Coordinates of C-alpha atoms in Angstrom, one line a residue:
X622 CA 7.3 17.5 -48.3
X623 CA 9.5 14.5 -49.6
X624 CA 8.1 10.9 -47.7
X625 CA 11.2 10.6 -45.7
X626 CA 10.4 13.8 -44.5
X627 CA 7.2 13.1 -43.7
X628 CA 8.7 10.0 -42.1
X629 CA 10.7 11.6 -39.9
X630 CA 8.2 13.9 -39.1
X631 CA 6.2 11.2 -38.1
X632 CA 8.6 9.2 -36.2
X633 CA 9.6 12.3 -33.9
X634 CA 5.3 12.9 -33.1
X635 CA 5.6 8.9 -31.5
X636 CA 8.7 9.7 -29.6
X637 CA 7.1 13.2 -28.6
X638 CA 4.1 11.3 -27.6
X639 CA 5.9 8.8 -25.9
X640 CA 7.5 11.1 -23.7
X641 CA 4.2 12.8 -22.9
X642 CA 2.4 9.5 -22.1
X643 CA 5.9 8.8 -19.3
X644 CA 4.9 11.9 -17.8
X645 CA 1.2 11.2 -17.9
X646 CA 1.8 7.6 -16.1
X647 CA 4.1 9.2 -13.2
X648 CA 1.0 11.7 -13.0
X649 CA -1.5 9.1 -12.5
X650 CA 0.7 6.9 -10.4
X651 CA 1.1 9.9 -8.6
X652 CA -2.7 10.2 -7.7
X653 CA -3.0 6.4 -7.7
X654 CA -0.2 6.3 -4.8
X655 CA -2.4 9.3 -2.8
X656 CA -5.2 7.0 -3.1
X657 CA -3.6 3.6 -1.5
X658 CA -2.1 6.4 1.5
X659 CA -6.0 7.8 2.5
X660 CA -6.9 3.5 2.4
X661 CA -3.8 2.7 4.9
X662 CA -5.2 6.0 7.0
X663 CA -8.4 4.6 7.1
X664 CA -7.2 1.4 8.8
X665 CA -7.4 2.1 12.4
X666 CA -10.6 3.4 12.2
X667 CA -11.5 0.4 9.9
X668 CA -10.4 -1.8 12.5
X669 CA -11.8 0.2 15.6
X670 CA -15.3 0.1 14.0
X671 CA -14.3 -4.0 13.3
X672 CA -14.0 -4.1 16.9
X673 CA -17.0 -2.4 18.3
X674 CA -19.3 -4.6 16.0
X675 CA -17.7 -7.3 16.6
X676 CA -18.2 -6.9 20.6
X677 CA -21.5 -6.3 19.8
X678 CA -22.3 -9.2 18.1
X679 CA -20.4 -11.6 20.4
X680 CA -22.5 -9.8 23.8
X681 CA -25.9 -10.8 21.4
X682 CA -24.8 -14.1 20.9
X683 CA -24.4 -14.6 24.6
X684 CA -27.6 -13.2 25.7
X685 CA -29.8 -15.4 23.2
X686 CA -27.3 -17.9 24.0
X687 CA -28.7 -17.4 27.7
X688 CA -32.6 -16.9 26.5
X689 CA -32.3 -19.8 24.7
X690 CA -31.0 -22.0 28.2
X691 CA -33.7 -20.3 30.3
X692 CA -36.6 -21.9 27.8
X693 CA -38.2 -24.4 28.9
X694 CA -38.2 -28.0 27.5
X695 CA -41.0 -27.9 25.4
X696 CA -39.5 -25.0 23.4
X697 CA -36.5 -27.1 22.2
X698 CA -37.0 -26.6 18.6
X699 CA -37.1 -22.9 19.4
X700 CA -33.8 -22.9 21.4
X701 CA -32.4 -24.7 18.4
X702 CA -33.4 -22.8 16.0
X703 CA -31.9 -19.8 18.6
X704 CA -28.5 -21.6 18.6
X705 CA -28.6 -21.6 14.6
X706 CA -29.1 -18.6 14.3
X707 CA -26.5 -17.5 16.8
X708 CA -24.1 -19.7 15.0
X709 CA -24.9 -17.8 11.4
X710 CA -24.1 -14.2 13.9
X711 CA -20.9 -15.7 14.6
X712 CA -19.7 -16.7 11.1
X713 CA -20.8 -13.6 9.8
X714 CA -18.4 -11.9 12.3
X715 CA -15.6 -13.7 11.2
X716 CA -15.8 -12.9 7.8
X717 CA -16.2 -9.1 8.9
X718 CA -13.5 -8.9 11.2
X719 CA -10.5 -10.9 8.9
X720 CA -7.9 -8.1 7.9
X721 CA -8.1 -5.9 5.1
X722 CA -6.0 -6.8 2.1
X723 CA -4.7 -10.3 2.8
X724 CA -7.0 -12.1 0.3
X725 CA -10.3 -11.1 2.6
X726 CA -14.1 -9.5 1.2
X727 CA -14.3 -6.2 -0.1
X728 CA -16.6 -4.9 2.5
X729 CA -15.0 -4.2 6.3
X730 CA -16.9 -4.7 9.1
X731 CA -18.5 -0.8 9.1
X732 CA -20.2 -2.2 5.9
X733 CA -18.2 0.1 3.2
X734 CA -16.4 -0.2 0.7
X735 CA -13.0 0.4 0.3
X736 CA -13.3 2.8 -2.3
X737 CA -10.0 4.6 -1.9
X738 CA -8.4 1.3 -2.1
X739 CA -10.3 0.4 -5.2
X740 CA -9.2 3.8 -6.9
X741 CA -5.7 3.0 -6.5
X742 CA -6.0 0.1 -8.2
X743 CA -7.9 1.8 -11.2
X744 CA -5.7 4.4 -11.4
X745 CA -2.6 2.2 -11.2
X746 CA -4.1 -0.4 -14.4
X747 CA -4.5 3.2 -16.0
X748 CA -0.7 4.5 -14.8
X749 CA 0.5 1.2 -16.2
X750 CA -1.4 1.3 -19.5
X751 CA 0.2 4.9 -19.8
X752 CA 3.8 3.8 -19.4
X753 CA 3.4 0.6 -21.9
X754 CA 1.7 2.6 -24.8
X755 CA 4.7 5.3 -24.1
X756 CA 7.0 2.7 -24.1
X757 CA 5.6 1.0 -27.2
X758 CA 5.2 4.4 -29.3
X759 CA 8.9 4.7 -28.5
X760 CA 10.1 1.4 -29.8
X761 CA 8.2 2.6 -33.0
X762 CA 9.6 5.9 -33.0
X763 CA 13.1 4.2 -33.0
X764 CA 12.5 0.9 -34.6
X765 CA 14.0 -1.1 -32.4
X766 CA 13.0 -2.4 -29.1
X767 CA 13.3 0.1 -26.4
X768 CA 15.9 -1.4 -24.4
X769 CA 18.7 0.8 -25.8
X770 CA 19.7 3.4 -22.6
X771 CA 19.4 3.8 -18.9
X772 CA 16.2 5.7 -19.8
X773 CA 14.9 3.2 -21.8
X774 CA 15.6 0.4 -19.2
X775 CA 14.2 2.5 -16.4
X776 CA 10.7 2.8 -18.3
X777 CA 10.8 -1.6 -19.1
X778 CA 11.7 -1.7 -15.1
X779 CA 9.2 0.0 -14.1
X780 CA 6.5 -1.4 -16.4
X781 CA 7.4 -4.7 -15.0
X782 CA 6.9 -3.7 -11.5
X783 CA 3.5 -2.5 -12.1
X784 CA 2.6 -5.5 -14.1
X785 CA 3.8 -8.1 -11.6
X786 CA 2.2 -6.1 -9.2
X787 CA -1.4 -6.0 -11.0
X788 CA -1.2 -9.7 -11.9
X789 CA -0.7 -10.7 -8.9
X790 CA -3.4 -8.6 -7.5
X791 CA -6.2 -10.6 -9.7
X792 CA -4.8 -13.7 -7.5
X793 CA -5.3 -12.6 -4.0
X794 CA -6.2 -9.2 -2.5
X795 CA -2.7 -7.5 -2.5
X796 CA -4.2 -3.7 -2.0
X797 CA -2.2 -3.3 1.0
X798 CA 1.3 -3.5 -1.0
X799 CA -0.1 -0.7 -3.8
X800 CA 1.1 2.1 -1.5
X801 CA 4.7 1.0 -1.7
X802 CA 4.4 -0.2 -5.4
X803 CA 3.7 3.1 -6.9
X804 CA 6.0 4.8 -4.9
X805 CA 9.2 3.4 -6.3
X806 CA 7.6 3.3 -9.6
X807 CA 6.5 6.9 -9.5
X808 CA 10.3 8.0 -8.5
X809 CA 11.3 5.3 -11.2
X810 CA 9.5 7.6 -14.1
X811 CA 10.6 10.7 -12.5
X812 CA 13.9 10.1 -12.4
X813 CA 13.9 8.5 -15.7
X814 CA 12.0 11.9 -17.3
X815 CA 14.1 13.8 -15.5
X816 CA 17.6 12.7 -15.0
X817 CA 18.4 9.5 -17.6
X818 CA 16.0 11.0 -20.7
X819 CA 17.5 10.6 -23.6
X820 CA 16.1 10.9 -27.0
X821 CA 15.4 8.5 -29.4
X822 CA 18.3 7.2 -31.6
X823 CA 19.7 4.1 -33.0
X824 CA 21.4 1.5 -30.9
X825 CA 25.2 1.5 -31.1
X826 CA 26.3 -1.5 -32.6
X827 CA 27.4 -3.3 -30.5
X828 CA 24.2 -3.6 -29.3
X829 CA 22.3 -4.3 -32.7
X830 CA 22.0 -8.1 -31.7
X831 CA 19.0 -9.9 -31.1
X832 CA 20.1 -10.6 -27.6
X833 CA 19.3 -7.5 -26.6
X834 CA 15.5 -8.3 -26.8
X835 CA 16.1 -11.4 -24.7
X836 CA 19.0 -9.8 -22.0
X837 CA 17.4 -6.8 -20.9
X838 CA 14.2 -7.8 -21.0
X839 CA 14.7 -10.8 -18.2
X840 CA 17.1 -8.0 -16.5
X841 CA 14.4 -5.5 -16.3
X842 CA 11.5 -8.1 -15.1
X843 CA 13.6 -9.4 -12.6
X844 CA 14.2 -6.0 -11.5
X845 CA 11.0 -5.4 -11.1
X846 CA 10.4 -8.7 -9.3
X847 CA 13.6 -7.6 -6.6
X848 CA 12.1 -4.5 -6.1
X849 CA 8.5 -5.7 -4.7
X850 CA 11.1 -8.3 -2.8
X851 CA 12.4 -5.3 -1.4
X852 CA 9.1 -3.6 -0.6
X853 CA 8.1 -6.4 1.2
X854 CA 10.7 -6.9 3.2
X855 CA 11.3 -3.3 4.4
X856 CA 7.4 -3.7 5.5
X857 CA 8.7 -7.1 7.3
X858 CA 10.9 -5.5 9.1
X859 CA 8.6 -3.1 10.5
X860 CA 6.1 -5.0 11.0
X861 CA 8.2 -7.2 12.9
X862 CA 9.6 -4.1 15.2
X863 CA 5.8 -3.3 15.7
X864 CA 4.7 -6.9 16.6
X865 CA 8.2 -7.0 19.1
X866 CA 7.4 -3.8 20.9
X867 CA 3.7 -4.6 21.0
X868 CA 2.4 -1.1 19.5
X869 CA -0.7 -0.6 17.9
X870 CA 1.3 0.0 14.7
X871 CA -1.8 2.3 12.8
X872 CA -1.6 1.5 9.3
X873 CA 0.8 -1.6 10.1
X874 CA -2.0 -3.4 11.6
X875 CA -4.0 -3.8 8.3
X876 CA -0.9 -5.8 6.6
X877 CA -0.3 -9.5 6.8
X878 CA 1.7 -10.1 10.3
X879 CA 5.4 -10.6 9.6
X880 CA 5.7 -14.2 9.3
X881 CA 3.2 -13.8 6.2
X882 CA 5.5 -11.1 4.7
X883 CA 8.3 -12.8 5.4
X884 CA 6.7 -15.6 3.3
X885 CA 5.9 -13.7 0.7
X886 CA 9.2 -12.0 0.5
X887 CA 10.7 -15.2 -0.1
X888 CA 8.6 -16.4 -2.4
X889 CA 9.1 -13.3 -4.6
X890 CA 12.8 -14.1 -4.3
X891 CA 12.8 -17.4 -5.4
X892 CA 10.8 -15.7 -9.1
X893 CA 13.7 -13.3 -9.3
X894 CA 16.8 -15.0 -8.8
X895 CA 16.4 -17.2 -11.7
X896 CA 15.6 -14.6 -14.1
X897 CA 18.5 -13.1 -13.0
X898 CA 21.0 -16.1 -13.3
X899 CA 19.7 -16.3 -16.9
X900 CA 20.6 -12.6 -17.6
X901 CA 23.9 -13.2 -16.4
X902 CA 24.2 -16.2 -18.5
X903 CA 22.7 -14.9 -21.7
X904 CA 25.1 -11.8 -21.1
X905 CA 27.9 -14.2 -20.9
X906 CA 26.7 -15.6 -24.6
X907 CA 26.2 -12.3 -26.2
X908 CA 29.8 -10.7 -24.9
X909 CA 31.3 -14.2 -26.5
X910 CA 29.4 -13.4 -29.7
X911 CA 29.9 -9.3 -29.4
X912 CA 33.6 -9.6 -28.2
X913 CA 34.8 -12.8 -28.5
X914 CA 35.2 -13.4 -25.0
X915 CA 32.2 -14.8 -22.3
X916 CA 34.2 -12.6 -19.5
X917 CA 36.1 -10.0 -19.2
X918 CA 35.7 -8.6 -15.4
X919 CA 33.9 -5.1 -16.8
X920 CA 32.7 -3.0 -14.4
X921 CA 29.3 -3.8 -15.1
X922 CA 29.8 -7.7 -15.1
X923 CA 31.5 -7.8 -11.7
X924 CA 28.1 -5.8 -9.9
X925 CA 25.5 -8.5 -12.1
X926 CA 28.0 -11.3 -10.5
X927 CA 28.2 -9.2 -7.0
X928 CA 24.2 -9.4 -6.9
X929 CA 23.6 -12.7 -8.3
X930 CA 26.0 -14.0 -5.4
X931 CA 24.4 -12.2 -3.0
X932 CA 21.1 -13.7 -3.8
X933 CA 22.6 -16.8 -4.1
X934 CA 23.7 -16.5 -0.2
X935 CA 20.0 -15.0 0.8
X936 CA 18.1 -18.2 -1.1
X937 CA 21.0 -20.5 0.5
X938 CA 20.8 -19.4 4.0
X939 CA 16.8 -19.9 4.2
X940 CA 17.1 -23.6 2.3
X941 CA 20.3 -25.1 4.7
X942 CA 20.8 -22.8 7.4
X943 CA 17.6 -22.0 8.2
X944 CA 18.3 -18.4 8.2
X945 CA 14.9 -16.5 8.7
X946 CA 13.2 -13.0 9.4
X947 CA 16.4 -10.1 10.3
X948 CA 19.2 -11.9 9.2
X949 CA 17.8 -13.2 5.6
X950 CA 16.3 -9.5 5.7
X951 CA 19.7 -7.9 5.7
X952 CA 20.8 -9.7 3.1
X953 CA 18.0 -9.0 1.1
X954 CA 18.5 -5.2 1.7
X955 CA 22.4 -5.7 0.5
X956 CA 21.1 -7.5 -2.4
X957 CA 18.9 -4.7 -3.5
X958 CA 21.5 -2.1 -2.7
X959 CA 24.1 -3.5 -4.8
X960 CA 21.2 -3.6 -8.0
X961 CA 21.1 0.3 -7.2
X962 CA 24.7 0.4 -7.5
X963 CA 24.6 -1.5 -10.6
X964 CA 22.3 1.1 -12.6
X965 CA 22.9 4.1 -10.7
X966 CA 26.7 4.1 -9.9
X967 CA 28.3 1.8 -13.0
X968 CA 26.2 2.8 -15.6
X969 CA 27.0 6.6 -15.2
X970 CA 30.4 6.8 -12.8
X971 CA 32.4 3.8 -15.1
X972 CA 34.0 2.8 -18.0
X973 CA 33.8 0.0 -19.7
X974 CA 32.0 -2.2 -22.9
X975 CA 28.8 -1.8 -21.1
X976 CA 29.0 1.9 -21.2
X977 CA 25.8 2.6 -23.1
X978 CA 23.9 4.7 -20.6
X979 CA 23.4 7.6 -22.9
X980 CA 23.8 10.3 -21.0

């Protein structure tokens, strides 16, 4: 066997291997999405216990409460010491009944452990480690970064969900939001295995530049930064409708009540939107260098511009209107649509210089 056969050879086992590892990680999202479901089914009885104990407590702070006033004035110190101790009771209820997943102890107030919960997160860390070592045996497969195709992007996308997602979950207790994270991401890699594949090749040339390394990769990360926006404030919106109609909500009691989503959403947003501005700019340099022109109204230029403005409006609105809650939501849902658009629709259904889907 000559060495650029053995080369070859070689370069086709990483891109083989790459592709197994992409199917691997949708497999363990999979099971790490089933997990976070059985946590959020386990609320209401979480909370029901919460409530019980919590009852319990406060009816046994009230009767030594009691006890303690019926003593007579020579046990003072005893009352005192009563009262203390009923105070510790009461602090120790707190910290058992604060919701699940909004930056509160491991341990409910039954006493156990979230241990679904916890095996999302492990088996998300290990999804996510899945899909970068498949994405980086790729980029060596090719020798290039793997930013090349739809397929390509769709894998960097979803990486970037996930990691956003885990960071921020080593910050404040986010388990509630790991349900609705590996969802998207699991239909991300499925549809990327099984619609967008393509296998690995050279980049055309006009993509051989190293803007490509700097353009898609903000595109992609703020994609995945929009999409746990969007996650967010779908589960604003129904939280809201819950709060509004004053149901019990089951699993929509253990997430942050909709002004703290609607927080959060927002602050997500305000991540994104410059990431995305700079990908728009930064496309602008590299179609002056690539085509001598910074614009040229491609298909493909006119959805980025469509979304950044529609951002734009949602960021706006909040800052000097004082838009809030269903209306800055509707924008936010417009905003996402039009990024599905974007990769779904233009990438595949137009023609243009940024036809480089590879399909």
């Amino acid at each position: 066997m000559s060495a650029f056969a053995f080369i070859d050879e070689a370069h086709s086992t990483l891109a083989q291997n790459s592709t197994r590892a992409v199917y691997a990680a949708a497999l363990v999202l999979t099971l790490a999405m089933l997990s976070f479901c059985v946590d959020l089914a386990q609320a209401p009885g979480r909370q029901a216990r919460a409530g019980r104990r919590g009852a319990a407590d406060e009816a046994a702070v009230e009767a030594d409460a009691m006890s303690a006033e019926a003593t007579s004035a020579g046990a003072a110190a005893s009352s005192k010491a009563s009262v203390g101790g009923a105070t510790a009771v009461l602090e120790r209820t707190r910290e058992r009944r604060d919701l699940d997943g909004d930056g509160t102890p491991d341990v409910p107030a039954d006493g156990h452990k979230r241990q679904w919960a916890g095996t999302g997160m492990a088996l998300t860390w290990l999804g996510a480690a899945f899909l970068i070592a498949g994405i980086v045996m790729r980029s060596l497969a090719v020798h290039r970064p793997p930013l090349g195709n739809m397929y390509e992007f769709d894998l960097a996308g979803t990486a970037f969900l996930l990691v956003c997602f885990l960071l921020w979950s080593l910050r404040k207790d986010v388990r509630w939001l790991g349900a609705f994270v590996t969802l998207p991401a699991t239909l991300f890699l499925i549809l990327a295995a099984k619609v967008y594949y393509t296998e690995a090749s050279k980049l055309m040339p006009s993509l051989q530049s190293y803007w490509l390394s700097i353009h898609v990769t903000v595109a992609t990360l703020s994609v995945g930064l929009f999409t746990i926006g969007f996650v967010i404030t779908a589960l604003y919106l129904a939280q809201k409708t819950r709060e509004e109609r004053g149901k019990s909500g089951g699993f929509l009691r253990s997430l942050p009540d909709s002004e703290t989503l609607d927080r959060l959403a927002y602050g997500v947003h305000i991540i994104a939107f410059p990431l995305w501005m700079f990908t728009v700019l930064c496309g602008a340099i590299w179609a002056q260098e690539a085509w001598g022109h910074y614009w040229n109204w491609d298909p493909k230029e006119v959805w980025s511009l469509v979304i950044f403005i529609v951002y734009a409006a949602y960021l706006h609105s909040r800052v000097t209107v004082g838009w809030s809650g269903r209306k800055a939501a509707a924008v936010v849902l417009v905003g996402f649509a039009c990024i599905l658009i974007n990769y779904g629709v233009v990438n595949v259904f137009f023609v243009g210089q940024h036809s480089y889907s590879g399909l």
